Short mmCIF file of C-alpha atoms in Angstrom, two decimals:
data_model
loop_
_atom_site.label_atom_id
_atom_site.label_comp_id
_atom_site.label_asym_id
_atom_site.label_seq_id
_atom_site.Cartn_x
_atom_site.Cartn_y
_atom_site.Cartn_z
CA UNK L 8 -80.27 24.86 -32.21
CA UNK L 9 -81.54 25.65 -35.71
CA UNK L 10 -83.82 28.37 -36.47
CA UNK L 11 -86.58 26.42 -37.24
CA UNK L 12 -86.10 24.85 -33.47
CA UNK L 13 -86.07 27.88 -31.46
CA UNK L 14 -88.87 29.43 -33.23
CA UNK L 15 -91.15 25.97 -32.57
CA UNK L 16 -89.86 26.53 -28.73
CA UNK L 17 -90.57 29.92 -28.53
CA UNK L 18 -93.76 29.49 -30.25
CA UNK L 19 -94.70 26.82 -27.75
CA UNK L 20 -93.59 28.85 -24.51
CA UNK L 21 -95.94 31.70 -25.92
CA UNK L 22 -98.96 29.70 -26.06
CA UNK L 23 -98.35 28.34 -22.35
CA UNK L 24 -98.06 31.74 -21.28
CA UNK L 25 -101.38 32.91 -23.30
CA UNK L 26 -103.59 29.75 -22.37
CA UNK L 27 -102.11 30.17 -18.43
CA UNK L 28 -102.97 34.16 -18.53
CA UNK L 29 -106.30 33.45 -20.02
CA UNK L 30 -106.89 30.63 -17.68
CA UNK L 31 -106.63 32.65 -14.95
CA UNK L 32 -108.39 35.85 -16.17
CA UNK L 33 -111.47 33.94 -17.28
CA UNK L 34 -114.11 32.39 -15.68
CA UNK L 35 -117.62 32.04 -15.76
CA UNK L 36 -118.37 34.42 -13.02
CA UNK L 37 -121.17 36.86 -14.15
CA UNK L 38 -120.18 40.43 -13.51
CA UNK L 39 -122.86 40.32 -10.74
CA UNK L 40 -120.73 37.81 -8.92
CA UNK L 41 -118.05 40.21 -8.66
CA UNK L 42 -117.19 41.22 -4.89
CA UNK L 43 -118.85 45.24 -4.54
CA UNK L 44 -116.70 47.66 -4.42
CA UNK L 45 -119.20 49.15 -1.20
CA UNK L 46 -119.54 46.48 1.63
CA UNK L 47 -123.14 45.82 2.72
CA UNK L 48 -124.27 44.85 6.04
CA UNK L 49 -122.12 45.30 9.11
CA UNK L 50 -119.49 47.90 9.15
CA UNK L 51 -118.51 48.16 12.93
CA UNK L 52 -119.89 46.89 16.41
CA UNK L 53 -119.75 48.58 19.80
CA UNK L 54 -120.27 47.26 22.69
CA UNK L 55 -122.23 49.97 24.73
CA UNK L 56 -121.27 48.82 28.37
CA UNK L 57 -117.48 49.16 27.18
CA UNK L 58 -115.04 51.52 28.76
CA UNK L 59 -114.25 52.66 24.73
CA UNK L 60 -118.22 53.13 24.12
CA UNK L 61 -117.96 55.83 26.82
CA UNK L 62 -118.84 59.31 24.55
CA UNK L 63 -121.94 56.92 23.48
CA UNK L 64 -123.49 57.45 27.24
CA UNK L 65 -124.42 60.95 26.67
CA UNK L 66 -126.48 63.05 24.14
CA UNK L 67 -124.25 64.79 22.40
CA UNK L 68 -121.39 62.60 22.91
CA UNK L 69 -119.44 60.91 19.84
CA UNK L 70 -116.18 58.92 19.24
CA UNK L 71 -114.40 58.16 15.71
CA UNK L 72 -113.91 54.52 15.08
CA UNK L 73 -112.64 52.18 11.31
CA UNK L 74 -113.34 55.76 9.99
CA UNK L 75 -116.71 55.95 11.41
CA UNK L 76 -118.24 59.09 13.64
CA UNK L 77 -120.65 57.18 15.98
CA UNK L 78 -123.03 59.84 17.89
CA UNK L 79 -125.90 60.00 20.26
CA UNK L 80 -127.63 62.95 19.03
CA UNK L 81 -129.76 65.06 21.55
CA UNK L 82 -132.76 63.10 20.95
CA UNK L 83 -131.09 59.95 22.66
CA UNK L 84 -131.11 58.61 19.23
CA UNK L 85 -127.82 57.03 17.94
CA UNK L 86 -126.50 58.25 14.18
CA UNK L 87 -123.02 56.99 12.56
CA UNK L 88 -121.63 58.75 9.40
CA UNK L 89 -118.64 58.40 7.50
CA UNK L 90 -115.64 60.94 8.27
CA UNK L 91 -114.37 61.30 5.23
CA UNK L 92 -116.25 64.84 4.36
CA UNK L 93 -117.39 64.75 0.69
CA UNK L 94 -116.09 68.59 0.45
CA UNK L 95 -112.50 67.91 -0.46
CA UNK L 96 -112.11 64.10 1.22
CA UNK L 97 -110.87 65.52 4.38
CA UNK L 98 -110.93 62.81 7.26
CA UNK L 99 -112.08 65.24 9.92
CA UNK L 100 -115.86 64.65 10.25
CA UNK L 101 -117.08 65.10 13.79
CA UNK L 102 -120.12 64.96 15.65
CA UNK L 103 -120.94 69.05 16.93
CA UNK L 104 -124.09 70.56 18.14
CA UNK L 105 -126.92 67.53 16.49
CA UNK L 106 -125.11 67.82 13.44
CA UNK L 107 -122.09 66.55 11.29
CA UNK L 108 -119.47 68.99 10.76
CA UNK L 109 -115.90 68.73 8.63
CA UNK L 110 -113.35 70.71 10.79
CA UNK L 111 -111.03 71.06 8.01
CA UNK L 112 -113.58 73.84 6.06
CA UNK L 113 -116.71 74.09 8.03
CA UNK L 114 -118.76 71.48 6.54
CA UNK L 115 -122.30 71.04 8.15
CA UNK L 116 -124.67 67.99 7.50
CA UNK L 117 -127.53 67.12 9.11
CA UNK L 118 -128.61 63.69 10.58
CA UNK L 119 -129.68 62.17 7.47
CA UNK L 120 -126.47 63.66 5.81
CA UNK L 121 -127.60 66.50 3.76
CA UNK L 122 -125.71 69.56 3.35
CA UNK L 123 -126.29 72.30 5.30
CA UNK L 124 -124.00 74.93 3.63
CA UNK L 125 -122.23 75.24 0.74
CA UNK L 126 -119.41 73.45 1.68
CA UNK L 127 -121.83 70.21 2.30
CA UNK L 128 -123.77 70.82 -0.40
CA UNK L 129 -122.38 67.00 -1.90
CA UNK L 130 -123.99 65.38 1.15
CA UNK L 131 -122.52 63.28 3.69
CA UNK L 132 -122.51 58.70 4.11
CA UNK L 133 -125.04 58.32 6.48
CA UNK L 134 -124.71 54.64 7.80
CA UNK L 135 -127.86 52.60 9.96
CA UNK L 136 -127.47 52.12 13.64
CA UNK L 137 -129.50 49.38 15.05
CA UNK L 138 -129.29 48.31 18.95
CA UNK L 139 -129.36 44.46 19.80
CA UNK L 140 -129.15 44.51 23.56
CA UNK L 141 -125.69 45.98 24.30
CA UNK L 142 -124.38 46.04 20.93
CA UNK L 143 -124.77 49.36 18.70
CA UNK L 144 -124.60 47.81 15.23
CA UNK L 145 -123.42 50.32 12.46
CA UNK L 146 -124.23 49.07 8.94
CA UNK L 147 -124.75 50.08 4.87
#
């Protein structure tokens, strides 16, 4: 094959490589389009009259479920909250005396997430709980 050839092929090769790359990274798709990077609606549905939904029968009780603490506080109310503790990221949020608290460094929130020491000072996810019948619904 002569130079003049292979440079023709080559030449041709890289433009089907640029047009197919830019085919596929392009699109009309507004930025608004994009998927979030934060899910809305629904995160996570309990059944209350489930074995698994037991901690949920009593005030006070909690359980830890897709990363969610699910509580009913003392007022009978239910809560959820994420566990990851905005402190350092630790994934050891729990559900302790009507309040969040991060066993990893003492963490306290309170039910709408705000720190109550310096440790929580960042805040804490608070999620909305909604009952439909038997189903807690936990949701952004």
């Amino acid at each position: 094959m002569e130079r003049k050839e292979f440079l023709k092929s080559i030449g041709a090769a890289a433009a089907l490589a640029v047009t197919f790359s830019c085919l596929g990274g392009c699109s009309d798709a507004s930025p608004e389009d994009a998927p979030d990077a934060t899910p809305t609606g629904t995160l996570l549905t309990l059944d209350l009259t489930a074995a698994s939904s037991e901690p949920l029968k009593e005030n006070g009780g909690y359980l830890i479920k897709n990363n969610i603490v699910v509580a009913k506080n003392l007022s009978g109310n239910y809560v959820a909250a994420t566990v990851v503790c905005s402190h350092q990221q630790n994934k050891n949020v729990i559900f302790r005396e009507d309040e969040f608290y991060c066993t990893a460094h003492g963490a306290r929130f309170d039910l709408n997430g705000n720190g109550l020491n310096d440790e929580g000072g960042n805040g804490l996810k608070i999620y909305s709980t909604s009952v439909e019948g038997d189903l807690l619904i936990i949701s952004n």
